[in-house]
DNA sequence: GCAACCTTCATGATATATCATACATTCATC
DNA sequence: GATGAATGTATGATATATCATGAAGGTTGC
């Protein structure tokens, strides 16, 4: 049975969390997706990142980040100013409305996390985090120490 | 930092596992996605499921399952026979080639899981599974016992 | 100052996720 | 057996994921 396979539980848990989190944002009448919110948040913290940098932080590839940025810009949550010293890039700035949206979403996200983690102790959470990171490392391409010679 | 948020670790771990697993299937020269493989496998086990049934088992919605089935059929891994007693449905049958593909993928999937779980004890895995299931439950719509009155 | 290379970003193609809806069929009820 | 509800499937619209590639700008080395 699939339910006994760990990766199925993993997939199931994260999918359900995302549905739950998105539903709560929708219910609050805020028009933004979880992924857009995440990217917007990263840009607010540091506005001189390339799309690849942002992708590394939110664990998305550059193409996905480019499309999310385009949507955020179209919706007026993000503005792009050209950078004089590098014609390829633009400086991304979270607009007023973007900031209002981030502020509106913030308590919902905190509440989502808290609700989703009910019944898990601090120790549970620490262990869970540690095990997940181990899986991540196990699935990552061999680092330099590993594939030389 | 995002790295301290559990759901970020969760997202990161499952995404990396999926990339890793898909890369290993690709490297073996087998033309199938993880999701297609999963659906095909479920159909092999039980061939009289509706798309909604399949979706429940693999944690996808009916629309996604419909599209995956269409691709599997187009690629000759799945065949549909009409059912006399219900004009809406068809009986899905995994073709010879579908079975060969499933057999070819099986050892890769087992190896993927084993590699991804290196360093996790049985107890770790059991606990992880339990914690993930708890998150799933926490994020699931209130059950009947919960939202009455 | 040019050639080769690298970086940044955009986009096409394909696959999946989600919501909504349309359509046909079946079932339940009368 | 006609009708309304429920079921099964397909598909449109939009968002994200992934891979590949193209185009433009920047850097390095000569």
CSV table of C-alpha atoms (C1' of nucleotides) in Angstrom, one decimal:
chain,number,residue,atom,x,y,z
A,1,UNK,CA,0.0,0.0,0.0
A,2,UNK,CA,1.2,3.5,-0.9
A,3,UNK,CA,0.4,4.8,2.6
A,4,UNK,CA,3.4,2.8,3.9
A,5,UNK,CA,5.8,4.5,1.6
A,6,UNK,CA,7.5,7.4,3.3
A,7,UNK,CA,7.7,9.5,0.1
A,8,UNK,CA,4.0,9.2,-0.4
A,9,UNK,CA,3.4,10.5,3.2
A,10,UNK,CA,5.8,13.3,2.4
A,11,UNK,CA,4.1,14.2,-0.8
A,12,UNK,CA,0.7,14.0,0.9
A,13,UNK,CA,1.7,16.2,3.8
A,14,UNK,CA,3.1,19.0,1.8
A,15,UNK,CA,0.3,19.0,-0.7
A,16,UNK,CA,-2.3,19.1,2.0
A,17,UNK,CA,-0.4,21.9,3.8
A,18,UNK,CA,-0.3,23.9,0.6
A,19,UNK,CA,-4.0,23.4,0.0
A,20,UNK,CA,-4.8,24.4,3.5
A,21,UNK,CA,-2.6,27.4,3.5
A,22,UNK,CA,-3.8,28.6,0.1
A,23,UNK,CA,-7.4,28.1,1.1
A,24,UNK,CA,-6.9,30.3,4.2
A,25,UNK,CA,-5.4,33.0,2.2
A,26,UNK,CA,-8.2,32.8,-0.3
A,27,UNK,CA,-10.7,32.9,2.4
A,28,UNK,CA,-9.2,36.1,3.7
A,29,UNK,CA,-9.9,37.6,0.3
A,30,UNK,CA,-6.2,38.1,-0.5
A,31,UNK,CA,-5.4,37.5,-4.2
A,32,UNK,CA,-1.9,36.0,-4.0
A,33,UNK,CA,-0.6,32.5,-4.3
A,34,UNK,CA,1.7,30.9,-1.7
A,35,UNK,CA,4.6,30.9,-4.2
A,36,UNK,CA,4.1,34.5,-5.2
A,37,UNK,CA,4.0,35.5,-1.5
A,38,UNK,CA,7.2,33.6,-0.9
A,39,UNK,CA,9.1,35.3,-3.7
A,40,UNK,CA,7.7,38.7,-2.8
A,41,UNK,CA,8.9,38.2,0.8
A,42,UNK,CA,12.4,37.3,-0.3
A,43,UNK,CA,12.6,40.4,-2.5
A,44,UNK,CA,11.4,42.6,0.3
A,45,UNK,CA,14.2,41.3,2.5
A,46,UNK,CA,16.9,41.9,-0.2
A,47,UNK,CA,16.2,43.7,-3.4
A,48,UNK,CA,19.4,43.1,-5.3
A,49,UNK,CA,19.1,39.4,-6.0
A,50,UNK,CA,19.1,37.9,-9.4
A,51,UNK,CA,16.3,35.5,-10.4
A,52,UNK,CA,18.7,32.6,-9.9
A,53,UNK,CA,19.5,33.9,-6.4
A,54,UNK,CA,15.9,34.1,-5.5
A,55,UNK,CA,15.3,30.7,-6.9
A,56,UNK,CA,18.0,29.2,-4.6
A,57,UNK,CA,16.3,30.8,-1.6
A,58,UNK,CA,12.8,29.6,-2.4
A,59,UNK,CA,13.9,26.4,-4.0
A,60,UNK,CA,12.6,27.1,-7.5
A,61,UNK,CA,14.4,27.3,-10.8
A,62,UNK,CA,15.1,30.6,-12.6
A,63,UNK,CA,12.3,30.0,-15.1
A,64,UNK,CA,9.6,29.7,-12.4
A,65,UNK,CA,10.9,32.7,-10.6
A,66,UNK,CA,10.8,34.7,-13.8
A,67,UNK,CA,7.2,33.9,-14.4
A,68,UNK,CA,6.2,34.6,-10.8
A,69,UNK,CA,8.0,38.0,-11.0
A,70,UNK,CA,6.1,38.8,-14.1
A,71,UNK,CA,2.8,38.0,-12.5
A,72,UNK,CA,3.7,40.0,-9.4
A,73,UNK,CA,4.7,43.0,-11.5
A,74,UNK,CA,1.5,42.8,-13.6
A,75,UNK,CA,-0.5,42.8,-10.4
A,76,UNK,CA,1.3,45.9,-9.1
A,77,UNK,CA,2.9,44.2,-6.1
A,78,UNK,CA,6.3,44.6,-7.5
A,79,UNK,CA,8.0,47.3,-9.6
A,80,UNK,CA,11.2,47.0,-11.6
A,81,UNK,CA,13.7,49.9,-12.0
A,82,UNK,CA,16.6,49.5,-14.4
A,83,UNK,CA,20.0,49.3,-13.0
A,84,UNK,CA,22.6,51.6,-14.6
A,85,UNK,CA,25.6,49.4,-14.0
A,86,UNK,CA,24.2,46.3,-15.6
A,87,UNK,CA,21.8,46.4,-18.5
A,88,UNK,CA,20.7,42.8,-18.0
A,89,UNK,CA,19.2,43.4,-14.6
A,90,UNK,CA,16.6,45.4,-12.9
A,91,UNK,CA,16.2,46.3,-9.3
A,92,UNK,CA,13.0,44.8,-7.9
A,93,UNK,CA,11.1,46.8,-5.4
A,94,UNK,CA,8.0,45.7,-3.5
A,95,UNK,CA,5.4,48.4,-4.0
A,96,UNK,CA,3.1,49.9,-1.3
A,97,UNK,CA,0.4,47.5,-2.3
A,98,UNK,CA,2.9,44.6,-2.2
A,99,UNK,CA,3.8,45.6,1.3
A,100,UNK,CA,0.2,45.8,2.4
A,101,UNK,CA,-0.3,42.4,0.9
A,102,UNK,CA,2.6,40.9,2.7
A,103,UNK,CA,1.4,42.4,5.9
A,104,UNK,CA,-2.1,41.0,5.4
A,105,UNK,CA,-0.8,37.5,4.6
A,106,UNK,CA,1.7,37.3,7.5
A,107,UNK,CA,-0.7,36.5,10.3
A,108,UNK,CA,-2.5,34.0,8.2
A,109,UNK,CA,0.8,32.2,7.4
A,110,UNK,CA,1.7,32.2,11.1
A,111,UNK,CA,-1.6,30.8,12.0
A,112,UNK,CA,-1.4,28.2,9.2
A,113,UNK,CA,1.9,27.0,10.5
A,114,UNK,CA,0.7,26.8,14.0
A,115,UNK,CA,-2.4,24.9,13.1
A,116,UNK,CA,-0.5,22.5,10.9
A,117,UNK,CA,1.9,21.7,13.6
A,118,UNK,CA,-0.5,21.2,16.4
A,119,UNK,CA,0.5,18.2,18.6
A,120,UNK,CA,4.1,18.4,17.5
A,121,UNK,CA,6.5,19.2,20.2
A,122,UNK,CA,9.6,21.4,19.7
A,123,UNK,CA,11.6,18.2,19.8
A,124,UNK,CA,9.4,16.6,17.2
A,125,UNK,CA,9.8,19.6,14.9
A,126,UNK,CA,13.6,19.7,15.4
A,127,UNK,CA,13.8,16.0,14.6
A,128,UNK,CA,11.5,16.3,11.6
A,129,UNK,CA,13.5,19.2,10.2
A,130,UNK,CA,16.7,17.2,10.7
A,131,UNK,CA,15.4,14.1,9.0
A,132,UNK,CA,14.0,16.1,6.1
A,133,UNK,CA,17.4,17.8,5.6
A,134,UNK,CA,19.1,14.4,5.6
A,135,UNK,CA,16.8,13.3,2.8
A,136,UNK,CA,17.5,16.5,1.0
A,137,UNK,CA,21.3,15.9,1.2
A,138,UNK,CA,20.9,12.2,0.3
A,139,UNK,CA,19.1,13.3,-2.9
A,140,UNK,CA,21.4,16.0,-3.8
A,141,UNK,CA,24.1,15.6,-6.5
A,142,UNK,CA,27.4,14.4,-5.2
A,143,UNK,CA,29.3,17.3,-3.8
A,144,UNK,CA,32.9,18.0,-4.8
A,145,UNK,CA,34.2,15.7,-2.1
A,146,UNK,CA,32.3,12.9,-3.7
A,147,UNK,CA,32.7,12.8,-7.4
A,148,UNK,CA,36.3,13.6,-7.9
A,149,UNK,CA,38.4,10.8,-9.4
B,1,UNK,CA,15.7,32.6,7.4
B,2,UNK,CA,13.6,30.3,5.4
B,3,UNK,CA,15.7,27.3,6.3
B,4,UNK,CA,14.3,27.3,9.8
B,5,UNK,CA,10.8,27.0,8.7
B,6,UNK,CA,9.6,23.5,8.7
B,7,UNK,CA,7.4,23.7,5.7
B,8,UNK,CA,10.3,25.0,3.7
B,9,UNK,CA,12.3,22.0,4.6
B,10,UNK,CA,9.4,19.8,3.7
B,11,UNK,CA,9.0,21.4,0.3
B,12,UNK,CA,12.7,21.3,-0.3
B,13,UNK,CA,13.0,17.6,0.7
B,14,UNK,CA,10.2,16.4,-1.5
B,15,UNK,CA,11.2,18.5,-4.4
B,16,UNK,CA,14.7,17.3,-4.3
B,17,UNK,CA,13.6,13.7,-4.0
B,18,UNK,CA,11.4,14.1,-7.0
B,19,UNK,CA,14.2,15.6,-9.0
B,20,UNK,CA,16.5,12.8,-7.9
B,21,UNK,CA,14.1,10.1,-8.6
B,22,UNK,CA,13.1,11.5,-12.0
B,23,UNK,CA,16.8,11.9,-13.0
B,24,UNK,CA,17.5,8.3,-12.2
B,25,UNK,CA,14.6,7.1,-14.3
B,26,UNK,CA,15.7,9.4,-17.2
B,27,UNK,CA,19.2,8.2,-16.9
B,28,UNK,CA,18.0,4.6,-17.3
B,29,UNK,CA,16.5,5.7,-20.6
B,30,UNK,CA,12.9,5.1,-19.5
B,31,UNK,CA,10.4,7.6,-20.9
B,32,UNK,CA,7.9,8.0,-18.1
B,33,UNK,CA,7.4,10.5,-15.3
B,34,UNK,CA,7.1,9.7,-11.7
B,35,UNK,CA,3.5,10.7,-11.6
B,36,UNK,CA,2.6,8.6,-14.7
B,37,UNK,CA,4.4,5.7,-13.1
B,38,UNK,CA,2.5,6.0,-9.9
B,39,UNK,CA,-0.9,6.1,-11.7
B,40,UNK,CA,0.0,3.2,-14.0
B,41,UNK,CA,1.0,1.2,-11.0
B,42,UNK,CA,-2.2,1.8,-9.2
B,43,UNK,CA,-4.2,0.8,-12.3
B,44,UNK,CA,-2.2,-2.4,-12.6
B,45,UNK,CA,-3.1,-3.3,-9.1
B,46,UNK,CA,-6.8,-2.7,-9.6
B,47,UNK,CA,-8.3,-2.0,-13.0
B,48,UNK,CA,-11.8,-1.0,-12.1
B,49,UNK,CA,-11.1,2.3,-10.4
B,50,UNK,CA,-12.7,5.6,-11.4
B,51,UNK,CA,-10.4,8.5,-12.0
B,52,UNK,CA,-11.6,9.9,-8.7
B,53,UNK,CA,-10.7,6.6,-7.0
B,54,UNK,CA,-7.2,6.7,-8.5
B,55,UNK,CA,-6.8,10.3,-7.5
B,56,UNK,CA,-7.5,9.5,-3.9
B,57,UNK,CA,-4.9,6.8,-3.9
B,58,UNK,CA,-2.2,8.9,-5.5
B,59,UNK,CA,-3.3,12.1,-3.9
B,60,UNK,CA,-4.1,13.9,-7.1
B,61,UNK,CA,-7.4,15.4,-8.2
B,62,UNK,CA,-9.6,13.9,-10.9
B,63,UNK,CA,-8.5,16.4,-13.6
B,64,UNK,CA,-4.8,15.6,-13.1
B,65,UNK,CA,-5.6,11.9,-13.3
B,66,UNK,CA,-7.6,12.4,-16.4
B,67,UNK,CA,-4.7,14.1,-18.1
B,68,UNK,CA,-2.1,11.5,-16.9
B,69,UNK,CA,-4.3,8.7,-18.2
B,70,UNK,CA,-4.6,10.4,-21.6
B,71,UNK,CA,-0.8,10.6,-21.8
B,72,UNK,CA,-0.3,7.0,-20.8
B,73,UNK,CA,-2.9,5.9,-23.4
B,74,UNK,CA,-1.3,8.0,-26.1
B,75,UNK,CA,2.1,6.4,-25.3
B,76,UNK,CA,0.7,2.9,-25.5
B,77,UNK,CA,1.2,2.1,-21.8
B,78,UNK,CA,-2.5,1.9,-21.1
B,79,UNK,CA,-5.5,0.8,-23.1
B,80,UNK,CA,-9.1,1.6,-22.5
B,81,UNK,CA,-11.9,-0.9,-23.2
B,82,UNK,CA,-15.5,0.3,-22.9
B,83,UNK,CA,-17.5,-1.2,-20.2
B,84,UNK,CA,-20.9,-2.5,-21.2
B,85,UNK,CA,-22.7,-1.8,-17.9
B,86,UNK,CA,-21.7,1.9,-17.6
B,87,UNK,CA,-21.3,4.1,-20.7
B,88,UNK,CA,-19.4,6.8,-18.8
B,89,UNK,CA,-16.5,4.6,-17.9
B,90,UNK,CA,-13.9,2.4,-19.5
B,91,UNK,CA,-11.9,-0.4,-18.1
B,92,UNK,CA,-8.2,0.6,-18.0
B,93,UNK,CA,-5.7,-2.1,-18.8
B,94,UNK,CA,-2.0,-1.8,-18.5
B,95,UNK,CA,-0.5,-2.9,-21.9
B,96,UNK,CA,2.4,-5.3,-22.4
B,97,UNK,CA,4.6,-2.3,-22.9
B,98,UNK,CA,3.2,-0.7,-19.8
B,99,UNK,CA,4.0,-3.8,-17.8
B,100,UNK,CA,7.5,-3.8,-19.2
B,101,UNK,CA,7.9,-0.2,-18.2
B,102,UNK,CA,6.7,-0.8,-14.7
B,103,UNK,CA,9.1,-3.7,-14.3
B,104,UNK,CA,12.0,-1.6,-15.6
B,105,UNK,CA,11.2,1.3,-13.2
B,106,UNK,CA,10.6,-0.8,-10.1
B,107,UNK,CA,14.3,-1.5,-9.2
B,108,UNK,CA,15.1,2.1,-9.8
B,109,UNK,CA,12.4,3.3,-7.5
B,110,UNK,CA,13.5,0.9,-4.8
B,111,UNK,CA,17.1,2.1,-5.2
B,112,UNK,CA,15.9,5.7,-5.1
B,113,UNK,CA,14.1,5.2,-1.9
B,114,UNK,CA,17.0,3.4,-0.3
B,115,UNK,CA,19.5,6.0,-1.3
B,116,UNK,CA,17.2,8.8,-0.2
B,117,UNK,CA,16.8,7.3,3.2
B,118,UNK,CA,20.4,6.5,4.0
B,119,UNK,CA,21.2,7.2,7.5
B,120,UNK,CA,17.6,7.1,8.7
B,121,UNK,CA,16.9,4.2,11.1
B,122,UNK,CA,13.7,2.3,11.0
B,123,UNK,CA,12.7,4.2,14.1
B,124,UNK,CA,13.5,7.5,12.3
B,125,UNK,CA,11.3,6.5,9.4
B,126,UNK,CA,8.5,5.4,11.6
B,127,UNK,CA,8.5,8.7,13.5
B,128,UNK,CA,8.9,10.7,10.3
B,129,UNK,CA,5.9,9.0,8.8
B,130,UNK,CA,3.9,9.6,12.0
B,131,UNK,CA,4.7,13.3,12.2
B,132,UNK,CA,3.9,13.8,8.5
B,133,UNK,CA,0.6,12.1,8.9
B,134,UNK,CA,-0.1,14.3,11.9
B,135,UNK,CA,0.5,17.4,9.7
B,136,UNK,CA,-1.7,15.9,7.1
B,137,UNK,CA,-4.5,15.5,9.5
B,138,UNK,CA,-4.0,18.9,11.0
B,139,UNK,CA,-4.4,20.4,7.5
B,140,UNK,CA,-7.4,18.4,6.5
B,141,UNK,CA,-10.8,19.9,6.6
B,142,UNK,CA,-12.5,19.4,9.9
B,143,UNK,CA,-14.0,16.0,10.1
B,144,UNK,CA,-17.6,15.5,11.2
B,145,UNK,CA,-16.7,15.4,14.8
B,146,UNK,CA,-15.2,18.8,14.5
B,147,UNK,CA,-17.4,21.2,12.8
B,148,UNK,CA,-20.8,20.3,14.1
B,149,UNK,CA,-22.4,23.0,16.1
C,1,DG,C1',39.1,45.9,-29.7
C,2,DC,C1',37.7,41.5,-30.6
C,3,DA,C1',36.7,36.6,-29.6
C,4,DA,C1',35.3,33.4,-26.3
C,5,DC,C1',32.9,32.8,-22.5
C,6,DC,C1',29.7,33.7,-18.7
C,7,DT,C1',25.6,35.8,-16.7
C,8,DT,C1',20.9,37.4,-16.7
C,9,DC,C1',16.6,37.1,-18.2
C,10,DA,C1',12.7,35.6,-21.3
C,11,DT,C1',10.2,32.1,-23.4
C,12,DG,C1',8.7,27.7,-25.8
C,13,DA,C1',7.3,23.0,-24.9
C,14,DT,C1',5.5,19.8,-21.9
C,15,DA,C1',3.8,18.0,-17.4
C,16,DT,C1',1.2,18.6,-13.3
C,17,DA,C1',-2.1,21.2,-9.8
C,18,DT,C1',-6.3,23.5,-9.0
C,19,DC,C1',-10.8,25.3,-9.8
C,20,DA,C1',-14.7,25.5,-12.4
C,21,DT,C1',-17.7,23.8,-15.7
C,22,DA,C1',-19.7,21.1,-19.3
C,23,DC,C1',-21.5,16.9,-20.9
C,24,DA,C1',-23.1,12.3,-20.9
C,25,DT,C1',-24.7,8.6,-18.3
C,26,DT,C1',-26.7,6.4,-14.5
C,27,DC,C1',-29.6,6.2,-10.5
C,28,DA,C1',-33.5,7.1,-7.5
C,29,DT,C1',-38.0,8.5,-7.0
C,30,DC,C1',-42.1,9.1,-8.1
D,1,DG,C1',-40.7,6.1,-18.0
D,2,DA,C1',-39.9,11.2,-17.1
D,3,DT,C1',-37.3,13.9,-14.0
D,4,DG,C1',-33.9,15.5,-10.9
D,5,DA,C1',-29.8,14.2,-8.4
D,6,DA,C1',-25.5,12.0,-8.4
D,7,DT,C1',-21.6,10.1,-10.9
D,8,DG,C1',-17.8,9.8,-14.4
D,9,DT,C1',-15.1,12.1,-17.6
D,10,DA,C1',-13.2,15.9,-20.4
D,11,DT,C1',-11.5,20.3,-20.8
D,12,DG,C1',-10.6,25.5,-20.3
D,13,DA,C1',-8.0,28.9,-17.6
D,14,DT,C1',-4.4,29.8,-14.8
D,15,DA,C1',-0.2,28.8,-12.0
D,16,DT,C1',4.0,26.3,-11.2
D,17,DA,C1',8.0,22.9,-12.5
D,18,DT,C1',11.4,21.5,-15.6
D,19,DC,C1',14.4,21.4,-19.5
D,20,DA,C1',16.2,23.7,-23.3
D,21,DT,C1',17.4,27.6,-25.8
D,22,DG,C1',17.7,32.3,-27.4
D,23,DA,C1',19.1,37.0,-26.9
D,24,DA,C1',21.4,40.6,-24.8
D,25,DG,C1',24.8,42.4,-21.8
D,26,DG,C1',29.1,41.8,-19.4
D,27,DT,C1',33.9,39.9,-18.5
D,28,DT,C1',38.3,38.1,-19.6
D,29,DG,C1',42.4,37.4,-22.2
D,30,DC,C1',44.8,38.1,-25.9
